[in-house]
Coordinates of C-alpha atoms in Angstrom, one line a residue:
M12 CA 24.9 16.7 26.4
S13 CA 28.2 17.4 24.8
L14 CA 28.0 17.6 20.9
K15 CA 31.9 17.8 20.6
E16 CA 32.5 14.2 19.6
G17 CA 29.7 14.4 16.8
A18 CA 31.5 17.6 15.5
H19 CA 34.8 16.0 15.6
T20 CA 33.4 12.8 13.6
V21 CA 32.4 15.2 10.9
I22 CA 35.4 17.3 10.8
N23 CA 38.0 14.8 11.2
Q24 CA 36.7 11.4 10.0
C25 CA 34.0 12.1 7.5
L26 CA 35.8 15.2 5.8
D27 CA 39.3 15.1 7.0
V28 CA 39.7 18.9 7.0
K29 CA 43.1 19.9 6.7
P30 CA 44.9 22.9 8.3
D31 CA 45.2 24.9 5.0
E32 CA 41.5 24.5 3.9
T33 CA 38.4 26.6 3.9
V34 CA 35.2 25.6 5.5
L35 CA 31.6 26.9 5.0
I36 CA 28.8 26.2 7.4
L37 CA 25.3 26.8 6.5
N38 CA 22.3 27.2 8.6
D39 CA 18.7 27.9 7.9
S40 CA 17.6 27.9 11.4
N41 CA 18.7 24.6 12.7
D42 CA 19.6 24.1 16.3
E43 CA 22.3 26.9 17.4
D44 CA 24.2 24.2 19.6
I45 CA 24.9 22.0 16.8
I46 CA 26.1 24.9 14.6
E47 CA 28.2 26.3 17.4
A48 CA 29.8 22.6 18.1
L49 CA 30.6 22.5 14.3
L50 CA 32.2 26.0 14.2
E51 CA 34.6 25.3 17.1
A52 CA 35.5 21.9 15.7
A53 CA 36.3 23.5 12.4
R54 CA 38.1 26.2 13.8
E55 CA 40.5 23.8 15.6
K56 CA 41.4 22.3 12.1
A57 CA 40.8 24.8 9.3
A58 CA 42.5 28.0 8.1
V59 CA 39.2 30.1 7.5
V60 CA 35.7 29.0 9.0
A61 CA 32.6 30.8 7.9
L62 CA 29.1 30.7 8.7
K63 CA 26.2 31.8 6.4
E64 CA 22.8 31.8 7.5
F65 CA 19.4 32.2 5.4
E66 CA 15.8 31.9 5.5
K67 CA 14.4 28.4 5.6
P68 CA 13.0 27.3 2.3
E69 CA 9.4 25.8 1.8
N70 CA 10.6 22.4 0.7
H71 CA 13.6 19.9 0.5
G72 CA 15.5 20.2 -2.7
E73 CA 14.7 24.1 -3.2
E74 CA 17.3 26.2 -4.2
P75 CA 19.1 28.5 -1.6
P76 CA 19.6 32.3 -2.1
Q77 CA 21.9 32.9 -5.0
E78 CA 24.3 34.6 -2.4
I79 CA 24.6 31.4 -0.8
A80 CA 25.1 29.1 -4.0
D81 CA 27.8 31.6 -5.0
A82 CA 29.7 31.1 -1.8
M83 CA 29.3 27.3 -1.8
K84 CA 31.7 27.4 -4.8
D85 CA 34.4 29.2 -3.0
F86 CA 35.1 26.9 -0.1
D87 CA 37.0 23.8 0.2
V88 CA 34.5 22.3 2.3
V89 CA 30.8 22.9 2.6
I90 CA 28.8 21.5 5.8
A91 CA 25.1 22.0 5.7
P92 CA 23.2 20.9 8.7
T93 CA 20.1 22.8 7.6
K94 CA 16.4 22.1 8.2
K95 CA 15.8 21.5 4.4
S96 CA 18.0 19.5 2.1
L97 CA 20.2 21.1 -0.1
S98 CA 21.3 17.7 -1.6
H99 CA 19.3 17.7 -4.8
T100 CA 20.0 21.3 -5.7
N101 CA 22.0 23.0 -8.5
A102 CA 23.8 24.8 -5.8
R103 CA 25.3 21.7 -4.3
T104 CA 26.0 20.0 -7.7
E105 CA 27.8 23.2 -8.8
A106 CA 29.8 23.7 -5.6
C107 CA 30.9 20.1 -6.2
A108 CA 31.8 20.7 -9.7
A109 CA 33.9 23.7 -8.6
G110 CA 36.0 21.4 -6.4
A111 CA 34.2 21.8 -2.9
R112 CA 33.4 18.7 -1.0
V113 CA 30.0 19.0 0.6
A114 CA 28.2 17.2 3.4
T115 CA 24.7 17.8 3.5
M116 CA 22.8 16.9 6.9
P117 CA 19.1 18.2 6.4
G118 CA 17.0 17.9 9.6
I119 CA 20.0 16.6 11.7
N120 CA 19.0 17.0 15.5
K121 CA 20.7 16.2 18.8
E122 CA 19.3 12.6 18.9
I123 CA 21.0 11.7 15.5
W124 CA 24.1 13.7 16.3
N125 CA 24.7 11.6 19.4
S126 CA 23.8 8.3 17.9
S127 CA 24.0 7.1 14.0
L128 CA 26.1 10.0 13.2
Q129 CA 29.0 8.5 15.0
A130 CA 29.1 5.3 13.5
D131 CA 32.1 3.5 12.2
Y132 CA 32.3 4.8 8.9
E133 CA 35.0 2.2 7.8
R134 CA 32.2 -0.5 8.4
V135 CA 29.5 1.5 6.8
A136 CA 31.7 2.0 3.6
E137 CA 32.3 -1.9 3.9
I138 CA 28.5 -2.5 3.7
S139 CA 27.7 0.0 1.1
E140 CA 30.3 -0.9 -1.2
K141 CA 29.2 -4.5 -1.0
V142 CA 25.7 -3.6 -1.9
Y143 CA 27.1 -1.5 -4.9
D144 CA 28.9 -4.6 -5.9
M145 CA 25.6 -6.8 -5.9
M146 CA 23.9 -3.8 -7.8
E147 CA 26.6 -3.9 -10.6
E148 CA 25.6 -7.5 -11.4
T149 CA 21.7 -6.7 -10.9
D150 CA 19.2 -6.2 -13.8
T151 CA 16.0 -6.3 -12.0
V152 CA 14.9 -5.2 -8.3
R153 CA 11.8 -6.3 -6.5
I154 CA 10.5 -4.7 -3.3
E155 CA 7.7 -6.1 -1.2
T156 CA 6.7 -5.2 2.4
P157 CA 4.4 -6.4 5.1
S158 CA 2.2 -3.2 4.5
G159 CA 1.5 -4.0 1.0
T160 CA 4.4 -2.5 -1.3
D161 CA 5.0 -4.6 -4.4
I162 CA 7.2 -2.6 -7.0
E163 CA 9.7 -3.6 -9.5
F164 CA 12.3 -1.8 -11.5
S165 CA 15.6 -2.1 -13.7
L166 CA 18.5 -1.0 -12.3
N167 CA 21.2 1.0 -14.2
I168 CA 24.2 1.0 -12.3
E169 CA 25.7 4.4 -14.2
Y170 CA 23.0 6.2 -12.0
F171 CA 24.1 4.9 -8.7
H172 CA 26.9 5.5 -6.0
T173 CA 27.8 4.8 -2.4
D174 CA 27.2 7.2 0.5
T175 CA 29.9 6.0 3.0
G176 CA 30.5 9.0 5.1
L177 CA 33.9 9.4 3.9
I178 CA 34.0 12.6 1.9
H179 CA 37.9 13.1 1.4
E180 CA 38.4 13.9 -2.3
S181 CA 37.8 17.3 -4.0
G182 CA 34.4 17.5 -5.7
E183 CA 32.8 14.5 -3.6
F184 CA 29.5 14.9 -2.0
G185 CA 27.9 12.9 1.1
N186 CA 24.8 13.1 3.3
L187 CA 25.6 12.7 7.2
P188 CA 24.9 10.4 8.8
A189 CA 25.7 8.4 5.9
G190 CA 24.9 4.9 5.0
E191 CA 23.4 3.8 1.6
A192 CA 23.9 2.8 -1.8
D193 CA 21.4 5.0 -3.8
G194 CA 20.8 6.3 -7.3
G195 CA 18.1 7.1 -10.0
V196 CA 15.4 5.0 -11.4
T197 CA 13.7 5.4 -14.5
D198 CA 10.9 2.6 -14.8
V199 CA 9.3 1.7 -11.6
N200 CA 6.1 0.0 -11.7
G201 CA 3.6 -1.5 -9.0
T202 CA 2.3 -0.1 -5.7
L203 CA 4.0 1.7 -3.1
V204 CA 2.3 1.7 0.5
T205 CA 3.8 4.3 2.6
D206 CA 5.6 3.2 6.0
H207 CA 7.5 6.3 6.9
F208 CA 6.8 9.3 4.7
P209 CA 6.5 12.9 6.1
F210 CA 4.3 14.1 3.4
A211 CA 1.4 11.4 3.9
P212 CA 0.1 9.2 6.7
S213 CA 1.4 5.5 6.9
G214 CA -0.9 3.1 4.7
T215 CA -1.1 5.8 1.8
E216 CA -1.2 3.7 -1.5
I217 CA 0.7 5.2 -4.4
E218 CA 0.0 3.4 -7.8
I219 CA 3.4 3.7 -10.2
K220 CA 3.4 3.3 -13.7
D221 CA 6.2 4.1 -16.0
N222 CA 8.0 5.8 -13.4
K223 CA 5.2 8.1 -12.4
A224 CA 2.7 8.2 -9.5
V225 CA -0.5 7.9 -11.4
A226 CA -3.0 7.4 -8.4
V227 CA -3.1 7.9 -4.8
K228 CA -5.1 6.3 -2.4
E229 CA -5.1 8.6 0.5
D230 CA -7.0 10.0 3.8
E231 CA -8.8 13.0 3.0
E232 CA -6.5 15.1 5.2
S233 CA -3.4 13.8 3.5
G234 CA -3.0 16.2 0.5
L235 CA -0.5 14.3 -1.0
S236 CA -2.2 13.9 -4.4
Q237 CA -2.9 17.9 -4.4
A238 CA 1.0 18.2 -3.8
F239 CA 1.6 15.9 -6.7
D240 CA -0.5 18.0 -8.8
D241 CA 0.7 21.5 -7.8
I242 CA 4.4 20.8 -7.9
E243 CA 6.0 19.9 -11.4
G244 CA 7.6 16.8 -11.8
A245 CA 6.9 15.6 -8.1
R246 CA 5.1 12.6 -9.5
T247 CA 8.4 11.1 -11.1
V248 CA 9.9 8.4 -9.0
A249 CA 13.5 10.0 -8.5
E250 CA 15.6 7.4 -6.4
F251 CA 15.9 4.0 -4.9
G252 CA 18.1 3.7 -1.9
F253 CA 19.3 0.8 0.2
G254 CA 20.1 1.5 4.0
T255 CA 23.7 0.5 5.0
N256 CA 24.4 1.8 8.6
P257 CA 24.3 -0.6 11.2
E258 CA 24.0 1.9 14.0
A259 CA 21.0 3.6 12.8
T260 CA 17.6 2.8 13.9
L261 CA 14.0 4.2 12.9
I262 CA 13.1 7.3 14.9
G263 CA 10.7 9.1 12.5
N264 CA 13.5 11.3 10.9
V265 CA 14.1 10.7 7.3
L266 CA 17.8 12.0 7.7
Q267 CA 18.6 8.7 9.8
D268 CA 15.5 6.4 8.9
E269 CA 16.6 5.9 5.1
K270 CA 20.1 4.9 6.3
V271 CA 19.1 2.2 8.4
L272 CA 20.5 -1.3 7.8
G273 CA 17.6 -3.4 6.6
T274 CA 15.3 -0.6 5.3
V275 CA 15.3 0.8 1.6
H276 CA 13.5 4.1 0.4
I277 CA 11.9 5.3 -2.5
A278 CA 11.9 9.2 -3.5
F279 CA 9.8 11.3 -5.6
G280 CA 10.7 14.6 -7.4
D281 CA 14.2 15.8 -8.4
N282 CA 16.6 13.2 -9.8
T283 CA 19.3 15.3 -11.4
S284 CA 21.6 14.4 -8.7
Y285 CA 21.7 10.9 -10.4
I286 CA 20.5 11.3 -14.0
T287 CA 21.6 14.0 -16.6
D288 CA 20.6 12.3 -19.6
E289 CA 17.1 11.9 -21.1
G290 CA 15.6 10.7 -17.9
A291 CA 16.6 13.9 -15.8
N292 CA 13.7 15.2 -14.0
Q293 CA 14.4 18.7 -12.5
C294 CA 11.9 19.6 -9.5
D295 CA 11.5 21.7 -6.7
I296 CA 11.2 18.8 -4.2
H297 CA 13.0 15.5 -3.5
W298 CA 10.8 13.5 -1.1
D299 CA 11.7 10.2 0.4
T300 CA 9.5 7.6 1.9
V301 CA 11.0 4.8 3.8
C302 CA 10.3 1.2 3.6
E303 CA 9.9 -0.8 6.7
S304 CA 10.7 -4.8 7.1
P305 CA 11.2 -4.9 3.2
T306 CA 12.0 -8.1 1.4
V307 CA 14.1 -7.2 -1.5
Y308 CA 15.2 -9.3 -4.4
F309 CA 18.0 -8.6 -6.9
D310 CA 17.3 -10.8 -9.9
G311 CA 15.2 -12.8 -8.0
E312 CA 17.7 -13.5 -5.3
K313 CA 16.8 -12.5 -1.5
V314 CA 19.1 -9.7 -0.2
L315 CA 16.6 -8.6 2.4
D316 CA 14.2 -10.8 4.3
E317 CA 11.7 -8.7 6.0
G318 CA 14.4 -6.3 7.1
E319 CA 17.1 -8.9 7.8
P320 CA 20.4 -8.1 5.7
V321 CA 20.5 -11.9 4.6
F322 CA 23.4 -10.8 2.0
L323 CA 25.8 -10.2 4.8
D324 CA 25.4 -13.9 5.8
E325 CA 27.1 -14.9 2.6
A326 CA 30.6 -16.1 2.4

């Protein structure tokens, strides 16, 4: 199985690496074949390519070692095909503030590398921007799923952006494979029933009130309630995301599942990538749960019908 095409997609299409640029690749124990393919593709284009490895953190959203955080600010391009996500960390935010453009790829594997990663990102961008445009005109979002989710919240477009896969400008950040319009939320209410959540079995019911998980109905072996209690800020609803990648399918890996066109996702924990004012919640985790076959309303207008993107049928 060749990984070359996916590596060229990252280096050439997604990041548009220039001959005079410096590239840093980070690894916390992910697949060495993927790392080597990225290194080879980067060396074909960039002036300087470096690899830094570090011990895998316990949770998504944990800060990397200070040495890694410092190095991220010194390169033009940072690529993080790590096991644990650096997306919602101060290290990533500060690297972008220093001018680096950053692509995170938490949990990337060969299946994703050779499928949804190689999407047509011009099309992904087109769909993502259409969703964002609809969000600009939306005050209230409602999500219902066959498994029992029924939640509602207000939408503040100032907290949202698009993840198109085209990360070409200094200071830009994206998640690869890309494909979502996503942002922070501050007033979610209702019941979320998990469909695809690595941290609790499907069917776990989470009652949300004023943007906090206030009760969890779960199997004895789940441990989600205990995790919410043990990690400060973990009960906060951090994100609403709307998948926009037509090449992605549900495979049981959040990195890809949250990008699937026809899904939405809700995250708990850190929201500081989106919100920096009074609603900011700094936390050691950022955990996404993907809703399957959702029906989604923007101000009462149906945009997803049990996972069907009816908004794309509109003239």
